[in-house]
Coordinates of C-alpha atoms in Angstrom, one line a residue:
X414 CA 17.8 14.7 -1.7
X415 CA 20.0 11.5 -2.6
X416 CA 18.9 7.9 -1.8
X417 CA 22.8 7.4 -1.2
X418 CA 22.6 10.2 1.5
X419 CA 22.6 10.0 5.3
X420 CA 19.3 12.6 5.5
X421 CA 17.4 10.1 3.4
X422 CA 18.3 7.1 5.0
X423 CA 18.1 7.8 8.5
X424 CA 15.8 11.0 9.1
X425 CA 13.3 11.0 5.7
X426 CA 12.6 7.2 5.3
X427 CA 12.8 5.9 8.8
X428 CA 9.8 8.8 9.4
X429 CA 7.7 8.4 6.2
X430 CA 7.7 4.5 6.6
X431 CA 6.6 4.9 10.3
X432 CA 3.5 7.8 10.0
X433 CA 3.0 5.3 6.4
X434 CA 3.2 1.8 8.9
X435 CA 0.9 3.6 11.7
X436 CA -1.8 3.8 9.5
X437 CA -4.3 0.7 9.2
X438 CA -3.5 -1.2 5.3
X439 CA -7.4 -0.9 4.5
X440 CA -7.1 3.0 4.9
X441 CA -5.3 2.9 1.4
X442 CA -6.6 6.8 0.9
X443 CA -4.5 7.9 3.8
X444 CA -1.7 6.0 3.1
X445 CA -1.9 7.8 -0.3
X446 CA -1.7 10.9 1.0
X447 CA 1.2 10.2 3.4
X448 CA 3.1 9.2 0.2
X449 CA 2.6 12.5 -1.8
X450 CA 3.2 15.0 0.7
X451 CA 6.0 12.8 1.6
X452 CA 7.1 12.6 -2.1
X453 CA 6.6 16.7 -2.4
X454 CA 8.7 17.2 0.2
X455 CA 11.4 14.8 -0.9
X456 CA 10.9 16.8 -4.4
X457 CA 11.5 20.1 -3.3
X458 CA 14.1 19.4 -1.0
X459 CA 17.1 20.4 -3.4
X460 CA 14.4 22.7 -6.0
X461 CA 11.5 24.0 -4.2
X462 CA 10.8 26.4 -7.3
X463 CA 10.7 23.8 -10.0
X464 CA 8.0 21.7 -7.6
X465 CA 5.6 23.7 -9.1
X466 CA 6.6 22.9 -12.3
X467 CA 6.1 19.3 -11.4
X468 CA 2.7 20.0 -10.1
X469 CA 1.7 22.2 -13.3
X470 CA 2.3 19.5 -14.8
X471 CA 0.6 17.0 -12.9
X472 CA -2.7 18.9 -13.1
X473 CA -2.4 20.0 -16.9
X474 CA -1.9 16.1 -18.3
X475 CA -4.5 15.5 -15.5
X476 CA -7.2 17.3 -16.9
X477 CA -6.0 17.2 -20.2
X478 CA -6.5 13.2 -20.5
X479 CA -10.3 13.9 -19.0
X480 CA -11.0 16.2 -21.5
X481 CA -9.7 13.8 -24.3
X482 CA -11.7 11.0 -22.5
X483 CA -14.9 13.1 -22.4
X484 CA -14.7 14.5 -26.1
X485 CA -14.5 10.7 -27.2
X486 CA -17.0 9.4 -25.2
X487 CA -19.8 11.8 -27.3
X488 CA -17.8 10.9 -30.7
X489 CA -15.0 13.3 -31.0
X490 CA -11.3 11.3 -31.8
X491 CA -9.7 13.8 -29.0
X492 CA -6.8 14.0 -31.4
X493 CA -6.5 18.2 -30.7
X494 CA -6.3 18.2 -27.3
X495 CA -3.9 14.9 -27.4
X496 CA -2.0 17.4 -30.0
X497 CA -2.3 20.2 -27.6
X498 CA -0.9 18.0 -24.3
X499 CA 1.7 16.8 -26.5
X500 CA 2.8 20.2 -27.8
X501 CA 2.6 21.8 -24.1
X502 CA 4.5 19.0 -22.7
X503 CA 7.2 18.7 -25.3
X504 CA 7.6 23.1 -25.0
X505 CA 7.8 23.1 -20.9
X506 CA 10.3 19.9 -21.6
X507 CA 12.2 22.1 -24.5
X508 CA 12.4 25.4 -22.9
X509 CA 14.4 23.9 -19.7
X510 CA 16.4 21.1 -21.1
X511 CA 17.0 22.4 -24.6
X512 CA 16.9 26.6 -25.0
X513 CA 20.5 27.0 -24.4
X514 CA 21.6 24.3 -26.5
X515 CA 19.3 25.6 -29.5
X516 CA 20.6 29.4 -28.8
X517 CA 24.5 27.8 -28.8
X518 CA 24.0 25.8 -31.8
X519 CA 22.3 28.8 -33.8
X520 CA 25.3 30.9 -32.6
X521 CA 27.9 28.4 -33.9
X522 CA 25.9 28.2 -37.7
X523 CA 25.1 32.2 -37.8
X524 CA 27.8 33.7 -36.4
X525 CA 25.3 35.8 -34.4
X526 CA 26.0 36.4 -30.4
X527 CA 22.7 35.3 -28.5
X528 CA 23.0 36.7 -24.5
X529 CA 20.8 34.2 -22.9
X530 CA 20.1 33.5 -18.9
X531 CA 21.1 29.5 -18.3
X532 CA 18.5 27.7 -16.5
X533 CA 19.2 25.3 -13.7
X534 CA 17.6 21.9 -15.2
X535 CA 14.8 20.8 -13.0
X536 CA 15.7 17.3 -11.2
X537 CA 13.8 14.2 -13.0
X538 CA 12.1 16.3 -15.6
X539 CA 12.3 14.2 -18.1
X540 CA 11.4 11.6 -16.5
X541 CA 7.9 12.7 -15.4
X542 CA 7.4 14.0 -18.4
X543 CA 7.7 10.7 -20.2
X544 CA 5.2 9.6 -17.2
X545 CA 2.4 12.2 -18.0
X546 CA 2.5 12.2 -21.7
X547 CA 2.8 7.8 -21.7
X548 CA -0.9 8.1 -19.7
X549 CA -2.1 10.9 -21.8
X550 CA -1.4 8.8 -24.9
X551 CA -2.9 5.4 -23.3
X552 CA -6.2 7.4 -22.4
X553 CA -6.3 8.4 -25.9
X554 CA -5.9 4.9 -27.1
X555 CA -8.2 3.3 -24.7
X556 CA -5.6 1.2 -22.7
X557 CA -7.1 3.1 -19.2
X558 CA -9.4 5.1 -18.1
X559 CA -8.8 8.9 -16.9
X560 CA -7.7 8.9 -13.5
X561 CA -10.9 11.7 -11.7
X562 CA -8.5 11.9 -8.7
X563 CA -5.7 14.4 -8.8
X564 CA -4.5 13.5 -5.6
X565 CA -3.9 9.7 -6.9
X566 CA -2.7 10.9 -10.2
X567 CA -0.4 13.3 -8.7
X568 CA 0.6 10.8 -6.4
X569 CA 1.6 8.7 -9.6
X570 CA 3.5 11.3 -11.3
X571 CA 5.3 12.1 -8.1
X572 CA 6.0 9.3 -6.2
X573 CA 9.6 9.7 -4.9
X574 CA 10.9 6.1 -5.5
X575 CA 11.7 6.5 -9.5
X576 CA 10.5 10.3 -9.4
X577 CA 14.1 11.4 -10.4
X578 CA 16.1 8.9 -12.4
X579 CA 13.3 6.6 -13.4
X580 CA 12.9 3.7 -13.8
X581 CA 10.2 5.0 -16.4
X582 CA 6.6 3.9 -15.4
X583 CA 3.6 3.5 -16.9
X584 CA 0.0 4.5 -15.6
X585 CA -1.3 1.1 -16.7
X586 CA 1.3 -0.7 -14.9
X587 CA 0.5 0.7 -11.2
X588 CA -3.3 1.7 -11.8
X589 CA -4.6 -1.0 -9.6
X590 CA -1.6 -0.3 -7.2
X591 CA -3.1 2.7 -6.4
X592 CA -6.1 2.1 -4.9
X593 CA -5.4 -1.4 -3.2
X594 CA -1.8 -3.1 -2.8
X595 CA -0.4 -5.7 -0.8
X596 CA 2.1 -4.6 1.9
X597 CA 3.5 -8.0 4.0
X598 CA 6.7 -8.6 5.4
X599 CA 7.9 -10.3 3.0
X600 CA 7.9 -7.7 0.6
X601 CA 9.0 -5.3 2.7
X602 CA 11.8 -7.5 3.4
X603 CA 12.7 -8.3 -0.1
X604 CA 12.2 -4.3 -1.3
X605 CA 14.7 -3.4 1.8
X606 CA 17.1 -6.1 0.6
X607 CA 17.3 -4.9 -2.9
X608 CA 17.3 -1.6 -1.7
X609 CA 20.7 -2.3 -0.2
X610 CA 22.0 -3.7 -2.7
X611 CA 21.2 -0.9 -5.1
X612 CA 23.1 1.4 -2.7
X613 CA 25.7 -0.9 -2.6
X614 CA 26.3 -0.8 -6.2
X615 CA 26.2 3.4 -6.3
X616 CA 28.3 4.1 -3.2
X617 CA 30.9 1.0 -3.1
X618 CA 31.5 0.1 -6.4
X619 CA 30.0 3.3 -8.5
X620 CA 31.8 6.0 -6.9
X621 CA 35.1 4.0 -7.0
X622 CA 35.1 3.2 -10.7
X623 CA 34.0 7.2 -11.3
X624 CA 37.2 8.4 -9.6
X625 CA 39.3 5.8 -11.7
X626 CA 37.8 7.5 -15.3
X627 CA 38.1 10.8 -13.7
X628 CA 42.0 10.5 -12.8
X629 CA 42.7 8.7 -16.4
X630 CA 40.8 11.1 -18.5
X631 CA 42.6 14.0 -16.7
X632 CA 46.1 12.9 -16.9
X633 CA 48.3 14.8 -19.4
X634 CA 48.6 13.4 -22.9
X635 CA 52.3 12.8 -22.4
X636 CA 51.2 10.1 -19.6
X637 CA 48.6 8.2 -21.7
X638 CA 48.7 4.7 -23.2
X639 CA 46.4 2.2 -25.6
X640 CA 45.9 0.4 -22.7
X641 CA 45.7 3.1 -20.3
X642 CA 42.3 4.5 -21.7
X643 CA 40.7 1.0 -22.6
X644 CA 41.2 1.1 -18.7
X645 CA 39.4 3.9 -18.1
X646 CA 36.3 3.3 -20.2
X647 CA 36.5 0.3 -19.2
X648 CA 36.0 2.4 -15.4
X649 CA 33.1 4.3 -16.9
X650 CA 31.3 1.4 -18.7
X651 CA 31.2 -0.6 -15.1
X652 CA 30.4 2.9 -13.4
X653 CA 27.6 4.3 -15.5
X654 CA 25.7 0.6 -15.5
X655 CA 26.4 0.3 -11.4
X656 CA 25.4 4.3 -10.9
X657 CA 21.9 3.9 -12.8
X658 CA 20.8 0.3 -11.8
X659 CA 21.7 0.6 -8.5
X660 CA 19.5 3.8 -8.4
X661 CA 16.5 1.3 -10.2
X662 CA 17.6 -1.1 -7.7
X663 CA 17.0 1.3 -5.0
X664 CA 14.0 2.8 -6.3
X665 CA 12.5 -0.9 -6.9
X666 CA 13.0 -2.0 -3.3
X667 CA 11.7 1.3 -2.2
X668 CA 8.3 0.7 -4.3
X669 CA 8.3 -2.7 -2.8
X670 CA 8.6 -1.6 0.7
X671 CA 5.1 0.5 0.2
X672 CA 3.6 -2.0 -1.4
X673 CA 4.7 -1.3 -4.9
X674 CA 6.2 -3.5 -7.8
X675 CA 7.6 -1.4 -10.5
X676 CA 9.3 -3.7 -14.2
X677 CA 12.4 -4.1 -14.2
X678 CA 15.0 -1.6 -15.7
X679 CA 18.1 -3.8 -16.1
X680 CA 18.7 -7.0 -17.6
X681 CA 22.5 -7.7 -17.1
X682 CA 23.0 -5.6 -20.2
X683 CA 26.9 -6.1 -20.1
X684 CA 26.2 -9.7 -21.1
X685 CA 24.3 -9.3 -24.3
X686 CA 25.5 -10.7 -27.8
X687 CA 24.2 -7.9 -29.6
X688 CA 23.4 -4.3 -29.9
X689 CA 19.7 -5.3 -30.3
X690 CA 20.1 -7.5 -27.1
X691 CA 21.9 -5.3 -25.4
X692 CA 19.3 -2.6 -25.8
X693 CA 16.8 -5.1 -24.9
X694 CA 18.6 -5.5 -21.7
X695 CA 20.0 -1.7 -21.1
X696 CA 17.1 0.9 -19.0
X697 CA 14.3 -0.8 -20.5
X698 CA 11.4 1.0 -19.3
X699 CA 12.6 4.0 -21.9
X700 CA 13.6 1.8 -24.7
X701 CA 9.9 0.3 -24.2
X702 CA 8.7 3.7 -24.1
X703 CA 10.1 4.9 -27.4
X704 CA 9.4 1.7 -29.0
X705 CA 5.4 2.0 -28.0
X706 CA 4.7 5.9 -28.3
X707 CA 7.1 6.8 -31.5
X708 CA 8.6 3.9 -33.0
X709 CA 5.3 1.7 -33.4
X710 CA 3.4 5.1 -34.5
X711 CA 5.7 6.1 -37.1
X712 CA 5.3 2.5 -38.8
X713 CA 8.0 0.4 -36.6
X714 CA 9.3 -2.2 -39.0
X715 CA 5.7 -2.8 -41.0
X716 CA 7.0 -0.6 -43.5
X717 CA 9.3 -0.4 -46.5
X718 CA 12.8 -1.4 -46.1
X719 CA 14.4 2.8 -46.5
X720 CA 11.4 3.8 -44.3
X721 CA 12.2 1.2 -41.8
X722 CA 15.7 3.0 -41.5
X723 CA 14.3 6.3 -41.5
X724 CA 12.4 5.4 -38.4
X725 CA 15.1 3.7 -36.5
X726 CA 17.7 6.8 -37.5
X727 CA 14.7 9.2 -36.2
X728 CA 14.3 7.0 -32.8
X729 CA 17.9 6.3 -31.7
X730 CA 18.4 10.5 -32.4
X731 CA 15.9 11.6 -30.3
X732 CA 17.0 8.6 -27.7
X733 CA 20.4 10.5 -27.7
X734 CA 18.7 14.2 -27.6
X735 CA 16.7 12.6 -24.4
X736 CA 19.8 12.3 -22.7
X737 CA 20.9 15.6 -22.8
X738 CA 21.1 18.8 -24.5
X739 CA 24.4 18.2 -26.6
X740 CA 25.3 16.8 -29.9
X741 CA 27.8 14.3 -28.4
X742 CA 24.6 13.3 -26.9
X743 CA 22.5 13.0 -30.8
X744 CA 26.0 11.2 -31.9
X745 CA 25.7 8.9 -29.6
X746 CA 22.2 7.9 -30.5
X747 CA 22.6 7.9 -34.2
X748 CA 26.0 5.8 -33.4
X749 CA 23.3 2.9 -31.8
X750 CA 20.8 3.9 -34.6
X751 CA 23.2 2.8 -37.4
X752 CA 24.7 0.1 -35.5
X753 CA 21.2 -1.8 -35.1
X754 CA 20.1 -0.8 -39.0
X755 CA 23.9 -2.9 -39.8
X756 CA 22.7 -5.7 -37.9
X757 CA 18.9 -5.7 -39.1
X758 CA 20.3 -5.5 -42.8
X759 CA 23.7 -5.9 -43.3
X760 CA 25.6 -9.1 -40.9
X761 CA 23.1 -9.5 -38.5
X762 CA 22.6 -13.1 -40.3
X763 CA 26.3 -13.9 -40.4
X764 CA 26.6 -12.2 -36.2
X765 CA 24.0 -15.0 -35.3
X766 CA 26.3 -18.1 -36.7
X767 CA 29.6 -16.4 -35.5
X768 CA 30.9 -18.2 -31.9
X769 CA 29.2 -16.8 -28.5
X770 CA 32.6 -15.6 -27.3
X771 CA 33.2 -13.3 -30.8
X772 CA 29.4 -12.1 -30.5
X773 CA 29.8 -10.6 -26.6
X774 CA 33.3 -9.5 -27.3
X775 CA 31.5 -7.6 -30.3
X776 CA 29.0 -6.1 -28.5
X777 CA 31.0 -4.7 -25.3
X778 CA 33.7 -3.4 -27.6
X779 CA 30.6 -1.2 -29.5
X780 CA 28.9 0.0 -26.2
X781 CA 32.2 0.7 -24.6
X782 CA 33.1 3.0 -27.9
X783 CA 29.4 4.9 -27.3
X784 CA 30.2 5.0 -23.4
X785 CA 33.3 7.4 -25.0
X786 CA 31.0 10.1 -26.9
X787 CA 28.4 9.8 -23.9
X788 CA 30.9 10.7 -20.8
X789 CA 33.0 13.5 -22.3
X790 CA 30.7 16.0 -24.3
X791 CA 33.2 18.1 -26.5
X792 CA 33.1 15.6 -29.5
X793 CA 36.3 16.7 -30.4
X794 CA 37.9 15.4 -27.4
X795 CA 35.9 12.3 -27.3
X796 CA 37.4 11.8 -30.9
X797 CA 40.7 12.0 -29.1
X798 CA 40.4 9.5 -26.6
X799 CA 39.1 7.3 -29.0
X800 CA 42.1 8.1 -31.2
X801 CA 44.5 7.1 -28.4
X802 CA 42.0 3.7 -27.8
X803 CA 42.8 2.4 -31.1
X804 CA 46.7 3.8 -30.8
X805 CA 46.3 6.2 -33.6
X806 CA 48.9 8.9 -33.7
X807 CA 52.1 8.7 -31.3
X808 CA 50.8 6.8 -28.4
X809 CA 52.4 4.1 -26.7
X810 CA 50.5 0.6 -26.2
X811 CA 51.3 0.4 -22.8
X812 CA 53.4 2.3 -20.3
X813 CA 54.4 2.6 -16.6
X814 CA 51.3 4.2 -15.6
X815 CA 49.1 2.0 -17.3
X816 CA 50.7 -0.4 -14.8
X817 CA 50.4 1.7 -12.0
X818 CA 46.7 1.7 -12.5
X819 CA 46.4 -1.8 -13.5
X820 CA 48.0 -3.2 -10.1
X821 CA 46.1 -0.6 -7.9
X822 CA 42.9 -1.0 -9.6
X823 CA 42.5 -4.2 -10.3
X824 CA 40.7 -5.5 -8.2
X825 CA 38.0 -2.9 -8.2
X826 CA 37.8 -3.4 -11.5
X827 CA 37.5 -7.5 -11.7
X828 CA 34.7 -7.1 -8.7
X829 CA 32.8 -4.8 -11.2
X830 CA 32.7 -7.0 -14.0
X831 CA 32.1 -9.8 -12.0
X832 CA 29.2 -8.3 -10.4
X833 CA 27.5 -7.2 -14.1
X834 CA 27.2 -10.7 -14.6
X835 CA 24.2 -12.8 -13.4
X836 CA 26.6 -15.4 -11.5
X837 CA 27.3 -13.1 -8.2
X838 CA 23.4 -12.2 -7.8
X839 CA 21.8 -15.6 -8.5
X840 CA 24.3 -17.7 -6.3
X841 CA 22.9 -14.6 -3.6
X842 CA 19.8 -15.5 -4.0
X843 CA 20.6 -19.6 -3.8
X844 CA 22.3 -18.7 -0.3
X845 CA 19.3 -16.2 0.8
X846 CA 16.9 -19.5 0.3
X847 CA 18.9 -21.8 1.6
X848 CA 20.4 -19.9 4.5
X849 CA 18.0 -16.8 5.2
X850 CA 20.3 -15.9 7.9
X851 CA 23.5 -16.1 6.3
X852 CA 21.5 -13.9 3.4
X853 CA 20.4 -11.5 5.9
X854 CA 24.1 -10.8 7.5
X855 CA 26.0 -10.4 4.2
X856 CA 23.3 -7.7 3.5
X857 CA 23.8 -5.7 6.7
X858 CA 27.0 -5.8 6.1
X859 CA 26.8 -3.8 2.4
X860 CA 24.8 -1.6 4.5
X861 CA 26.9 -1.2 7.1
X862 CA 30.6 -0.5 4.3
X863 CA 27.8 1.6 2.3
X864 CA 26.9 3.9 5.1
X865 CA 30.6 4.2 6.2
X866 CA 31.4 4.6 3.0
X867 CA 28.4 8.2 2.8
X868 CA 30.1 9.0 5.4
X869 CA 34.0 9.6 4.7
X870 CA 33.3 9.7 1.3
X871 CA 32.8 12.7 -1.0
X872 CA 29.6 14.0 -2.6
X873 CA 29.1 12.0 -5.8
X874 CA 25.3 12.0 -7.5
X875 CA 23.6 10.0 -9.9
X876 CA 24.3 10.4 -13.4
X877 CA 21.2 10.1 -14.6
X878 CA 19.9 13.1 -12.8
X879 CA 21.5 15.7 -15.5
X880 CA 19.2 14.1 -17.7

């Protein structure tokens, strides 16, 4: 089930927040329960099979984390059974996301011909994965105490707000959440609000931008131009940031409407100076993930210079492989890895006295390049497009349908990068404060264009939920 879909919006959230609503705010258990059958049901909605895959592993990291409390508490370290979790979760992750890719890739070096069965990936799986194993590891360390009720932790695990595409959140962060929230007005005003505008984001200006990479990538080579495919990444690189943070967006505002606050997932990445800063900006609750429970344990940047670079090149490679099971996928990641070791080492001194305007131009030219090997998969055609990009080969610079697109598209296009700038949202926010009312129209109306928009418009999912 889609957030962007008319069954979510007006038959499966107008009825959970009622039954959630009819039940007194001091009965925080029930409520709790309304919320995981709720978010069970929105689970196996599209993949009733694989819910009791999610449910496996809510109850294995669940018991697993009291075991690892329990042997601590009478002087073990619990360093087996946080071994044993880790190993379990990483094999369920492997065997689903990753078997064919292993059996391809030993294919393509041996020769051999492996017959395998392909696997339909379960929805959000990596995502509450990165959940369950982030509290396993934070009972181990001490940072919170095992959760004794599955129903609360499965409730945590499962909660359909960021269950699919994230964002990414920690047990620590929502622990008190749990057992006693705030739900006023206000918030639920504010959660609807950005709700909205989240959808707004994936149905009005993500889809559009998708079609536009879609028709330029597909066009015969004969048709293509320099400026012609900066155009259509240039599509993608808007479309991929509005598609995932206006899911966040909507998966924010849906938290806040039960009473929830989830961090922040997007910082207006498209503005950034830097590759570090744009990765300190860009789905931050994973990039905090693998900063915490790999980077920081394998000796972060308290180590020797080469080992330093070993641990960035491992981190930004298994950031890639995260994404998906391809090695356009491990390219990309080892592309971001190198890039941030060349800053760290290399010109990040003489990046930082260079002129703002050189610095962001830098930056979006390197994430737009990456935004390349990440949308189209067969590295040889992503070598291609680039290859056209930077006019190598017999390519024109510029042609008649580079025009074509330019005038038709243009304006989607200038509304998209306007919008990944702060200025749109904050001068919003001015008007909601000043003129609540005014506020409150111009967001019925982005509901109003996105719902007719779900409904003429064709079937267009998140891309974050292939990964």
């Amino acid at each position: 089930m889609l957030f962007s879909s008319i069954i979510f919006i007006f038959y499966f959230l107008p009825i959970t927040m009622l039954v959630y609503y009819l039940i007194p705010k001091e009965q925080t258990g029930k409520r709790n329960i309304v919320l995981l059958v709720a978010s069970l049901f929105f689970y196996s909605w599209g993949e009733p099979v694989y819910l009791f895959l999610m449910l496996y592993s809510a109850f294995f990291n669940y018991f697993m984390a009291i075991q690892i409390h329990n042997e601590q508490k009478y002087g073990g370290t619990g360093r087996r059974n946080l071994l044993f979790t880790v190993v379990v979760d990483l094999l369920i992750l492997g065997f689903f996301k990753y078997f064919g890719f292993l059996m391809d890739t030993i294919t393509s070096i041996t020769g051999w011909h492996i017959h395998y069965t392909s696997l339909a990936l379960p929805i959000g799986i990596s995502f509450y994965t990165f959940q369950a194993m982030s509290y396993v590891f934070d009972v181990y360390k001490g940072k919170v105490a095992p959760q004794y009720s599955l129903l609360k932790f499965s409730l945590y695990l499962s909660f359909f707000p960021q269950l699919i595409a994230g964002p990414i959140v920690k047990y620590r962060d929502v622990e008190l959440q749990i057992d006693n929230r705030e739900t006023t007005l206000i918030k639920f005003g504010e959660g609807s609000s950005r709700f909205i505008l989240g959808l707004g984001k994936k149905v009005i200006l993500a889809n559009a931008l998708g079609s536009l990479y879609t028709e330029i990538s597909s066009l015969p080579h004969g048709q293509v131009s320099v400026v012609l495919y900066w155009i259509g990444i240039a599509a993608y690189t808007l479309q991929i940031y509005f598609d995932f943070s206006g899911y966040s967006d909507m998966a924010i505002g849906l938290g806040k409407m039960f009473g929830f606050v989830f961090d922040e997932n997007f910082n207006y990445p498209y503005i950034a100076s830097t590759i570090t800063d744009f990765w300190r900006r860009w789905h931050m609750s994973l990039s905090t993930w693998f900063r915490e429970y790999v980077y920081i344990p394998l000796g972060g940047n308290r180590v020797k210079v080469h080992r330093h670079i070993l641990n960035l090149l491992i981190v930004w490679s298994l950031t890639g492989l995260w994404h998906g099971a391809s090695w356009n996928f491990v390219l990309w990641g080892a592309y971001f890895g190198v890039l941030l070791i060349l800053e760290k080492y290399v010109y990040g001194k003489y990046l930082e006295k260079a002129p703002n305007w050189f610095r962001h131009a830098y930056a979006i030219v390197i994430v737009m390049v990456s935004w390349v090997f990440f949308s189209i998969t067969d590295i040889s055609k992503a070598l291609s497009y680039l290859a056209v990009m930077f006019g190598l080969g017999k390519v024109s610079f510029i042609n008649v349908t580079a025009l074509y697109y330019i005038r038709t598209n243009f304006i989607i296009l200038a509304v998209g990068a306007c919008v990944a700038t702060p200025y749109p949202i904050e001068k919003f926010r001015e008007l909601y404060r000043k003129k609540p009312a005014v506020g409150t129209a111009l967001v019925f109306a982005v509901l109003v264009v996105s719902v007719a928009y779900l409904v003429y418009g064709s079937y267009n999912p998140f891309l974050y939920f292939r990964f």
